Coordinates of C-alpha atoms and ligand atoms in Angstrom, one line a residue:
X1 CA 10.3 -1.6 4.3
X2 CA 13.8 -2.1 6.0
X3 CA 16.2 0.9 4.6
X4 CA 19.9 0.7 4.4
X5 CA 22.6 3.1 3.1
X6 CA 25.7 1.3 1.5
X7 CA 28.8 2.6 -0.4
X8 CA 29.6 0.2 -3.1
X9 CA 30.6 -0.9 -6.1
X10 CA 27.4 -1.0 -8.1
X11 CA 28.6 -3.9 -10.0
X12 CA 29.3 -5.8 -7.0
X13 CA 25.8 -5.5 -5.7
X14 CA 24.0 -8.6 -5.1
X15 CA 20.4 -8.1 -5.3
X16 CA 17.0 -8.9 -6.7
X17 CA 16.8 -5.5 -8.7
X18 CA 19.2 -2.9 -9.3
X19 CA 17.7 0.4 -10.1
X20 CA 19.6 3.4 -12.0
X21 CA 18.4 6.6 -13.1
X22 CA 19.0 8.3 -16.4
X23 CA 17.9 12.0 -17.6
X24 CA 16.6 12.8 -20.9
X25 CA 19.6 14.7 -22.6
X26 CA 17.7 15.8 -25.6
X27 CA 17.1 19.7 -26.0
X28 CA 14.7 20.9 -28.3
X29 CA 18.1 21.6 -30.5
X30 CA 19.0 18.3 -30.4
X31 CA 15.4 16.8 -31.6
X32 CA 16.7 15.6 -34.6
X33 CA 20.3 14.4 -33.7
X34 CA 18.5 12.4 -30.9
X35 CA 21.4 11.8 -28.5
X36 CA 21.0 9.0 -25.9
X37 CA 19.6 9.7 -22.2
X38 CA 22.4 10.3 -20.0
X39 CA 23.0 7.8 -17.4
X40 CA 23.2 9.0 -13.9
X41 CA 26.0 6.9 -12.7
X42 CA 29.8 7.0 -13.3
X43 CA 30.0 3.2 -13.0
X44 CA 31.6 1.5 -15.9
X45 CA 30.3 -1.9 -16.0
X46 CA 26.3 -0.5 -15.6
X47 CA 27.2 2.0 -18.1
X48 CA 28.5 -0.7 -20.4
X49 CA 25.5 -3.0 -19.9
X50 CA 22.8 -0.5 -20.9
X51 CA 24.8 1.1 -24.0
X52 CA 23.3 -0.6 -26.6
X53 CA 19.5 -0.2 -25.1
X54 CA 20.3 3.2 -24.6
X55 CA 21.6 3.7 -28.3
X56 CA 18.5 2.0 -29.7
X57 CA 16.5 5.3 -29.0
X58 CA 13.6 3.0 -27.4
X59 CA 14.1 4.5 -24.0
X60 CA 13.6 8.1 -23.7
X61 CA 14.2 8.5 -19.9
X62 CA 11.1 10.5 -19.5
X63 CA 10.1 11.3 -16.2
X64 CA 9.2 7.5 -14.3
X65 CA 9.5 5.8 -17.4
X66 CA 11.3 2.7 -17.0
X67 CA 13.1 0.0 -18.9
X68 CA 13.9 -3.7 -17.2
X69 CA 17.1 -5.9 -18.1
X70 CA 17.1 -9.3 -17.1
X71 CA 20.6 -10.8 -16.3
X72 CA 22.9 -7.4 -17.0
X73 CA 26.3 -8.5 -18.6
X74 CA 29.0 -7.8 -16.2
X75 CA 26.7 -7.2 -13.0
X76 CA 25.9 -9.3 -10.0
X77 CA 22.2 -8.1 -9.6
X78 CA 19.6 -10.0 -11.0
X79 CA 18.0 -7.7 -13.1
X80 CA 18.7 -3.9 -14.1
X81 CA 16.0 -1.1 -13.8
X82 CA 16.5 2.3 -15.7
X83 CA 14.5 4.7 -14.6
X84 CA 14.0 8.2 -16.2
X85 CA 14.1 11.8 -14.3
X86 CA 12.9 13.7 -17.6
X87 CA 14.5 16.3 -18.8
X88 CA 18.2 16.9 -17.9
X89 CA 18.8 20.1 -16.1
X90 CA 15.2 20.5 -15.0
X91 CA 15.7 17.5 -12.4
X92 CA 14.9 18.4 -8.7
X93 CA 14.9 16.6 -5.6
X94 CA 11.1 15.8 -6.6
X95 CA 11.9 13.9 -9.5
X96 CA 14.7 11.8 -7.5
X97 CA 11.7 11.1 -5.1
X98 CA 9.4 10.0 -7.7
X99 CA 11.9 8.0 -9.2
X100 CA 12.9 5.9 -6.3
X101 CA 9.0 5.5 -5.7
X102 CA 8.6 4.1 -9.2
X103 CA 11.4 1.6 -8.7
X104 CA 9.9 0.2 -6.0
X105 CA 6.2 0.5 -7.6
X106 CA 7.7 -1.5 -10.5
X107 CA 9.1 -4.2 -8.0
X108 CA 5.9 -4.9 -6.2
X109 CA 3.4 -6.4 -8.2
X110 CA 6.1 -8.5 -9.6
X111 CA 7.2 -10.1 -6.5
X112 CA 10.6 -8.7 -6.2
X113 CA 11.1 -7.9 -2.7
X114 CA 14.4 -6.4 -2.7
X115 CA 15.4 -3.1 -4.4
X116 CA 18.9 -1.5 -4.3
X117 CA 19.1 2.4 -6.0
X118 CA 21.9 3.8 -7.2
X119 CA 22.1 7.1 -5.9
X120 CA 22.6 9.8 -9.1
X121 CA 25.8 11.9 -8.6
X122 CA 25.9 13.6 -11.9
X123 CA 22.4 15.3 -11.6
X124 CA 21.6 19.0 -12.5
X125 CA 22.9 22.7 -10.8
X126 CA 20.1 22.6 -8.1
X127 CA 20.3 19.0 -7.0
X128 CA 22.8 18.1 -4.6
X129 CA 23.9 14.3 -3.7
X130 CA 22.7 14.6 0.1
X131 CA 19.3 16.3 -1.3
X132 CA 19.4 13.3 -3.6
X133 CA 19.7 10.7 -0.9
X134 CA 17.0 12.2 1.4
X135 CA 14.6 12.4 -1.7
X136 CA 15.3 8.8 -2.8
X137 CA 14.7 7.3 0.4
X138 CA 11.7 9.1 0.9
X139 CA 10.2 8.3 -2.5
X140 CA 11.1 4.7 -1.8
X141 CA 9.2 4.8 1.4
X142 CA 6.2 6.5 0.0
X143 CA 5.9 4.3 -2.8
X144 CA 5.7 1.2 -0.9
X145 CA 2.7 1.8 0.5
X146 CA -0.5 0.6 -0.8
X147 CA -4.0 1.3 1.2
X148 CA -5.6 -2.5 0.6
X149 CA -5.0 -3.1 4.3
X150 CA -8.8 -5.2 4.7
X151 CA -8.6 -7.3 1.9
X152 CA -9.0 -10.5 3.5
X153 CA -6.6 -12.2 0.9
X154 CA -4.2 -9.5 0.9
X155 CA -0.6 -10.2 0.0
X156 CA 1.6 -7.9 1.5
X157 CA 3.9 -6.9 -1.9
X158 CA 6.1 -4.6 0.2
X159 CA 10.0 -4.6 -0.6
X160 CA 11.4 -5.9 2.3
X161 CA 14.7 -4.3 1.8
X162 CA 15.8 -0.6 0.1
X163 CA 19.3 -0.1 -0.2
X164 CA 20.7 3.3 -1.5
X165 CA 23.9 2.7 -3.0
X166 CA 26.6 5.7 -3.3
X167 CA 30.4 5.3 -4.7
X168 CA 33.0 4.4 -2.1
X169 CA 34.2 7.7 -2.5
X170 CA 31.3 9.8 -1.5
X171 CA 30.8 11.8 1.6
X172 CA 29.8 9.3 3.7
X173 CA 28.8 11.6 6.8
X174 CA 26.6 14.0 4.9
X175 CA 25.1 11.6 2.8
X176 CA 24.0 9.1 5.8
X177 CA 22.6 12.1 8.1
X178 CA 20.4 13.0 4.8
X179 CA 19.0 9.4 4.6
X180 CA 18.5 9.0 7.8
X181 CA 16.5 12.5 7.9
X182 CA 14.5 11.0 4.5
X183 CA 13.5 7.6 6.5
X184 CA 11.9 9.6 9.4
X185 CA 10.4 11.8 6.6
X186 CA 8.9 9.1 4.8
X187 CA 7.8 6.9 7.8
X188 CA 5.7 10.1 9.3
X189 CA 4.3 10.9 5.7
X190 CA 3.4 7.0 5.4
X191 CA 1.8 7.2 9.1
X192 CA -0.3 10.0 8.2
X193 CA -1.4 8.4 5.3
X194 CA -2.4 5.0 7.2
X195 CA -4.4 7.4 9.3
X196 CA -6.2 9.1 6.6
X197 CA -6.9 5.5 5.1
X198 CA -9.1 4.1 8.1
X199 CA -12.5 4.1 7.4
X200 CA -14.9 6.3 9.7
X201 CA -16.0 2.9 11.4
X202 CA -12.7 2.0 12.4
X203 CA -11.3 5.4 13.3
X204 CA -13.5 7.5 15.3
X205 CA -12.2 10.8 16.9
X206 CA -11.4 8.7 20.2
X207 CA -9.4 6.2 18.2
X208 CA -7.6 8.6 16.3
X209 CA -6.7 10.4 19.6
X210 CA -5.4 6.9 20.9
X211 CA -3.2 6.8 17.7
X212 CA -1.7 10.2 18.3
X213 CA -1.0 9.0 21.8
X214 CA 0.7 6.2 21.2
X215 CA 2.8 7.5 18.5
X216 CA 3.5 10.3 21.2
X217 CA 4.9 8.1 23.6
X218 CA 6.9 6.1 21.0
X219 CA 8.9 9.3 20.1
X220 CA 9.0 11.1 23.3
X221 CA 6.2 14.0 22.8
X222 CA 4.0 15.2 25.6
X223 CA 0.2 14.8 25.0
X224 CA -3.4 15.0 25.9
X225 CA -6.6 13.8 24.9
X226 CA -9.3 15.5 25.9
X227 CA -13.0 15.4 25.0
X228 CA -16.7 16.6 25.6
X229 CA -16.0 18.1 29.3
X230 CA -13.0 19.7 28.0
X231 CA -14.8 21.3 25.4
X232 CA -17.4 22.4 27.7
X233 CA -14.9 23.9 30.1
X234 CA -13.0 25.6 27.5
X235 CA -16.1 26.9 26.2
X236 CA -15.1 25.7 22.8
X237 CA -18.8 26.2 21.5
X238 CA -17.9 26.0 17.7
X239 CA -15.8 22.4 17.8
X240 CA -18.9 21.4 20.2
X241 CA -21.5 22.1 17.7
X242 CA -20.1 19.8 15.3
X243 CA -19.6 16.9 17.6
X244 CA -23.1 17.1 19.5
X245 CA -25.2 15.5 16.6
X246 CA -22.7 12.4 16.7
X247 CA -22.8 9.2 19.5
X248 CA -19.0 9.8 19.1
X249 CA -17.5 11.8 21.4
X250 CA -15.0 14.6 20.0
X251 CA -11.1 14.3 20.6
X252 CA -9.3 17.2 21.5
X253 CA -5.7 16.0 20.7
X254 CA -2.6 18.4 22.2
X255 CA 0.9 17.4 21.2
X256 CA 3.9 19.2 22.7
X257 CA 7.6 19.2 21.7
X258 CA 9.4 20.8 24.1
X259 CA 13.3 20.9 23.5
X260 CA 15.7 21.7 25.8
X261 CA 18.1 25.1 25.3
X262 CA 15.4 27.1 23.3
X263 CA 14.8 30.6 24.5
X264 CA 12.3 31.1 26.5
X265 CA 10.5 34.2 24.3
X266 CA 11.3 32.3 21.0
X267 CA 8.7 31.1 18.9
X268 CA 6.0 28.7 19.6
X269 CA 4.3 27.3 16.6
X270 CA 0.9 25.9 16.8
X271 CA 0.0 23.3 14.2
X272 CA -3.6 22.8 13.9
X273 CA -5.4 20.0 12.0
X274 CA -8.9 19.4 10.8
X275 CA -9.8 16.0 12.1
X276 CA -13.2 15.2 11.1
X277 CA -13.2 11.7 11.0
X278 CA -16.5 11.2 8.9
X279 CA -18.4 14.3 6.9
X280 CA -22.1 13.4 6.4
X281 CA -22.5 17.1 6.1
X282 CA -24.9 16.8 9.2
X283 CA -28.5 18.1 8.8
X284 CA -27.4 19.8 5.4
X285 CA -26.6 16.2 4.4
X286 CA -24.3 15.6 1.7
X287 CA -25.5 13.8 -1.4
X288 CA -24.7 10.0 -1.7
X289 CA -22.1 10.2 -4.4
X290 CA -19.1 10.0 -3.2
X291 CA -19.7 10.5 0.5
X292 CA -17.7 7.4 1.2
X293 CA -14.9 9.8 0.4
X294 CA -15.2 12.1 3.6
X295 CA -13.6 9.7 6.0
X296 CA -10.8 11.5 4.5
X297 CA -11.9 14.7 6.1
X298 CA -9.2 14.3 9.2
X299 CA -6.1 14.5 6.6
X300 CA -5.3 17.8 7.5
X301 CA -5.4 16.4 11.8
X302 CA -3.2 13.2 10.5
X303 CA -0.8 15.8 8.4
X304 CA -0.2 17.5 11.7
X305 CA 0.1 14.4 13.6
X306 CA 2.9 13.0 11.1
X307 CA 4.7 16.3 11.2
X308 CA 4.5 16.6 14.8
X309 CA 6.1 12.7 14.8
X310 CA 8.9 13.7 12.4
X311 CA 9.6 17.1 14.5
X312 CA 10.1 14.7 17.6
X313 CA 12.5 12.5 15.7
X314 CA 14.8 15.3 14.0
X315 CA 14.5 17.7 17.1
X316 CA 14.5 21.3 15.3
X317 CA 15.6 24.0 18.1
X318 CA 11.4 25.4 18.3
X319 CA 9.0 24.6 20.6
X320 CA 6.0 23.6 18.8
X321 CA 2.3 22.6 19.9
X322 CA 0.0 20.0 17.6
X323 CA -3.8 20.2 18.0
X324 CA -6.4 18.1 16.0
X325 CA -9.8 19.1 16.6
X326 CA -11.3 15.8 16.1
X327 CA -15.2 14.8 15.9
X328 CA -17.6 12.8 13.5
X329 CA -19.8 15.4 11.9
X330 CA -23.9 13.7 11.9
X331 CA -27.4 14.6 11.6
X332 CA -29.2 13.6 14.4
X333 CA -32.1 14.5 17.1
X334 CA -29.1 16.6 19.0
X335 CA -27.3 17.8 15.6
X336 CA -27.2 21.7 15.1
X337 CA -29.2 23.4 12.7
X338 CA -29.1 26.2 10.1
X339 CA -29.7 29.1 12.1
X340 CA -28.6 28.1 15.4
X341 CA -26.1 30.8 16.6
X342 CA -23.0 29.4 18.3
X343 CA -20.6 30.7 20.7
X344 CA -16.7 30.2 20.1
X345 CA -14.2 29.8 22.3
X346 CA -13.1 33.4 21.6
X347 CA -16.4 34.8 22.6
X348 CA -17.2 35.5 18.9
X349 CA -21.0 34.4 17.7
X350 CA -21.2 32.3 14.7
X351 CA -24.5 32.3 12.8
X352 CA -24.8 28.4 11.2
X353 CA -26.0 28.7 7.7
X354 CA -24.9 25.1 6.5
X355 CA -23.9 22.6 9.2
X356 CA -21.7 21.1 6.4
X357 CA -19.2 24.0 6.7
X358 CA -18.3 22.1 9.7
X359 CA -14.5 22.1 9.3
X360 CA -13.8 25.8 9.9
X361 CA -15.7 25.6 13.3
X362 CA -13.5 23.0 14.7
X363 CA -10.7 24.9 13.6
X364 CA -11.7 28.0 15.0
X365 CA -11.4 26.7 18.3
X366 CA -8.4 25.0 17.7
X367 CA -6.7 28.2 16.8
X368 CA -8.0 30.0 19.5
X369 CA -6.7 27.3 21.7
X370 CA -3.2 27.2 20.4
X371 CA -2.8 30.9 21.0
X372 CA -4.3 30.2 24.5
X373 CA -1.5 27.6 24.8
X374 CA 1.3 30.3 23.7
X375 CA 1.3 29.5 19.9
X376 CA 3.1 32.9 18.5
X377 CA 2.8 31.7 14.8
X378 CA 0.1 29.3 13.3
X379 CA -0.3 26.9 10.6
X380 CA -3.5 24.8 10.0
X381 CA -4.3 22.2 7.6
X382 CA -7.8 21.2 6.3
X383 CA -9.9 19.3 3.9
X384 CA -11.6 22.5 3.9
X385 CA -13.6 23.5 0.7
X386 CA -14.7 21.8 -2.3
X387 CA -14.3 25.7 -4.0
X388 CA -10.8 25.0 -3.2
X389 CA -11.0 21.9 -5.7
X390 CA -12.8 23.9 -8.1
X391 CA -10.0 26.7 -8.2
X392 CA -7.1 24.7 -8.3
X393 CA -8.2 21.1 -9.3
X394 CA -6.3 18.1 -7.9
X395 CA -2.8 19.2 -8.3
X396 CA -2.1 22.3 -6.1
X397 CA -3.3 22.7 -2.8
X398 CA -4.4 26.3 -1.6
X399 CA -2.6 28.3 0.7
X400 CA -3.3 31.3 2.8
X401 CA -1.6 33.7 4.9
X402 CA -2.3 37.0 7.0
X403 CA 1.6 37.9 7.0
X404 CA 4.0 38.2 4.2
X405 CA 7.2 37.2 5.9
X406 CA 5.5 34.0 7.3
X407 CA 4.5 33.0 4.3
X408 CA 7.7 33.5 2.6
X409 CA 9.5 31.0 5.0
X410 CA 6.5 28.3 4.1
X411 CA 7.2 29.0 0.5
X412 CA 10.9 28.3 0.9
X413 CA 10.0 25.1 2.5
X414 CA 8.4 24.1 -0.6
X415 CA 11.5 24.0 -2.3
X416 CA 12.6 21.0 -0.1
X417 CA 9.3 19.1 0.3
X418 CA 8.5 19.0 -3.5
X419 CA 4.8 19.6 -2.5
X420 CA 2.6 21.8 -4.6
X421 CA 0.6 24.6 -2.9
X422 CA -0.6 28.1 -4.8
X423 CA -1.1 30.9 -2.6
X424 CA -4.7 32.3 -2.6
X425 CA -5.9 36.1 -1.6
X426 CA -7.6 37.1 1.6
X427 CA -9.4 40.9 1.8
X428 CA -12.0 42.7 3.6
X429 CA -14.3 42.4 0.7
X430 CA -14.2 38.5 1.5
X431 CA -14.7 39.2 5.2
X432 CA -17.7 41.5 4.5
X433 CA -19.3 38.2 2.6
X434 CA -19.5 36.5 6.0
X435 CA -20.9 39.2 8.2
X436 CA -23.7 37.8 9.9
X437 CA -27.1 39.6 10.7
X438 CA -27.8 38.1 13.6
X439 CA -24.1 37.5 15.4
X440 CA -20.7 38.8 14.5
X441 CA -20.1 36.0 11.2
X442 CA -21.7 33.5 9.3
X443 CA -20.3 29.9 8.6
X444 CA -20.4 30.5 5.1
X445 CA -20.0 33.1 2.5
X446 CA -22.4 31.7 -0.6
X447 CA -21.0 30.1 -4.0
X448 CA -18.4 32.6 -5.1
X449 CA -15.1 32.4 -3.3
X450 CA -15.9 29.9 -1.2
X451 CA -12.3 28.6 -0.6
X452 CA -11.5 32.4 0.6
X453 CA -14.5 33.3 2.6
X454 CA -13.5 29.9 4.4
X455 CA -10.1 31.0 5.1
X456 CA -11.4 34.4 6.3
X457 CA -13.5 32.9 8.4
X458 CA -10.6 31.1 10.2
X459 CA -8.6 34.3 9.9
X460 CA -11.0 36.1 12.1
X461 CA -10.3 33.5 14.8
X462 CA -6.0 33.7 14.2
X463 CA -6.6 37.0 14.1
X464 CA -3.2 39.2 14.4
X465 CA -1.2 36.0 14.9
X466 CA 0.9 35.3 12.0
X467 CA -0.9 32.5 10.4
X468 CA -0.6 30.0 7.2
X469 CA -3.7 28.6 6.4
X470 CA -3.6 25.1 3.8
X471 CA -6.4 23.8 2.1
X472 CA -5.5 20.1 1.0
X473 CA -9.3 19.3 -0.2
X474 CA -7.9 18.5 -3.6
X475 CA -5.2 16.8 -3.1
X476 CA -5.3 14.8 0.3
X477 CA -6.6 11.7 -1.3
X478 CA -5.0 10.8 -5.2
X479 CA -7.3 9.6 -7.4
X480 CA -5.7 8.2 -10.3
X481 CA -2.6 5.9 -9.2
X482 CA 0.8 7.1 -10.6
X483 CA 4.0 5.4 -11.4
X484 CA 5.6 6.2 -7.9
X485 CA 2.2 6.6 -5.5
X486 CA -0.5 4.4 -5.0
X487 CA -4.2 5.6 -5.2
X488 CA -5.6 7.0 -1.6
X489 CA -4.1 8.8 0.6
X490 CA -1.7 11.3 -0.2
X491 CA 0.2 12.4 3.0
X492 CA 0.0 16.1 1.8
X493 CA 1.4 18.7 3.7
X494 CA 3.6 16.7 6.4
X495 CA 6.8 17.7 4.7
X496 CA 6.0 20.9 3.9
X497 CA 4.8 21.6 7.7
X498 CA 8.1 19.7 8.8
X499 CA 10.4 22.2 6.4
X500 CA 8.5 25.3 7.9
X501 CA 8.9 24.2 11.1
X502 CA 12.9 23.7 10.9
X503 CA 13.2 27.1 9.4
X504 CA 12.6 28.6 12.8
Ligands
LIG601 N1 -14.9 18.0 4.1 C1 -15.3 19.3 3.0 C2 -14.6 19.8 1.8 C3 -14.8 18.7 0.7 C4 -16.2 18.8 -0.2 C5 -14.1 18.6 0.3 C6 -16.0 18.2 -1.3 C7 -13.8 17.5 -0.9 C8 -14.9 17.5 -1.7 C9 -16.0 20.6 3.9 O1 -16.4 20.0 5.3 C10 -17.5 20.6 3.5 O2 -18.3 20.2 3.1 N2 -17.4 22.2 2.7 C11 -18.6 22.7 2.0 C12 -18.5 24.0 2.6 C13 -19.7 24.7 2.1 C14 -21.0 24.1 2.2 C15 -19.6 26.1 2.3 C16 -18.3 22.6 0.7 O3 -17.1 22.7 0.1 O4 -19.2 22.2 -0.1
LIG602 MN1 -18.4 19.3 5.4
LIG603 ZN1 -15.7 18.5 6.1

């Protein structure tokens, strides 16, 4: 999808589809009066073209509700699409992001390859025009993604050209900068999604390493991809224990962003991602039902790779190290067994209770390595536990932190990203649940509080370093298509991690 920003009179835009946004002006008090939805443009010709249909009450401007007009009178556009933003006053950048995605996903199956979207300038207090411009193009790019890449009769339904249109009187410089950011963020999120979408046979740890390295070269990041030998050299016994049961060698992917002119003693952010390219459970094998979904078990790693891409292009003034621990979790004659004891890079000994709790094992060594490479602050992302899905459903992802100030920054980042995370507690009582009789720590703590004991396991390796842990198991895969995003990989956490990094 080509993206462009134009400053023009909406009535003069020649396009297959012109989309404008509308908010539901109705409040509880006004319920009987039923005022028409408010069209979020000052353009008189557009207002006139939709006046009758808005007055009819057929279109309520609910979030992502659509209304199509062919040959709108007085406009050069072939079609006019009105997209609802939901309640006026409650609209956020995320409403604009979704509405733009809805417009693109409306066009795709209808053979419409060109979409122009009017930048909504008259929205709510909390939403300025620049934030809308960024969100609009992010939403358009995210909406354009479909996961059906291996269909032999696949017709590319991509929208070829997406134009965001603002009035000629707008602040061009500020809007263009925000728009350019949005393009980088949307494309980086889609890059992460394209990795998550790949099946386990097409994306092994080695291939994930190659994809990360190609990206790094393109955007000018430093990179290294290590394998078995380096794991042994670094004494990454926890990471290796997961990999040892697979014919596929592991990949320890390191991406480095080192901007000029930052203080030597300034913060170094360590981004650590779980990169299990397929999780069978190992000897504690998973049931067959839905096991195919476990190709997504590298979504945390993909989020870090996507975020590193955006970081390289947006150039924040802070050093960042991205680490992805990629392995395949397989049962085999060489696979680790329940009861085995492994020694992690940090020296801690781990009693393996369940080989399906493998994510925390690879991350234990990833976190230790990030610290060894100089990270002063850590963030990890992982499709870590089914328990987190039980707790929060497929709506919020789980977040944990050992440091309130660091979490605060992450929480602020969420306001920009529009992604939903919910903080869950840590605590010594949970750490007690994973004490081992034979060694230092067990890799599972039983049925109760499973997302938290998993987080406490990671805490034992992050130790005192300020750290945020993101459990994205429930939200890394969109189970039901929505008007603005396809069923499939969501690309969750790319945007939030990026904003968190930019806050340093
Ligand atoms: N990748 C899974 C997490 C997962 C499970 C995501 C189900 C989505 C749905 C992880 O490696 C795993 O298997 N976790 C186990 C841990 C348990 C053995 C303590 C789980 O959550 O069942
Ligand atoms: Mn598992
Ligand atoms: Zn897993």
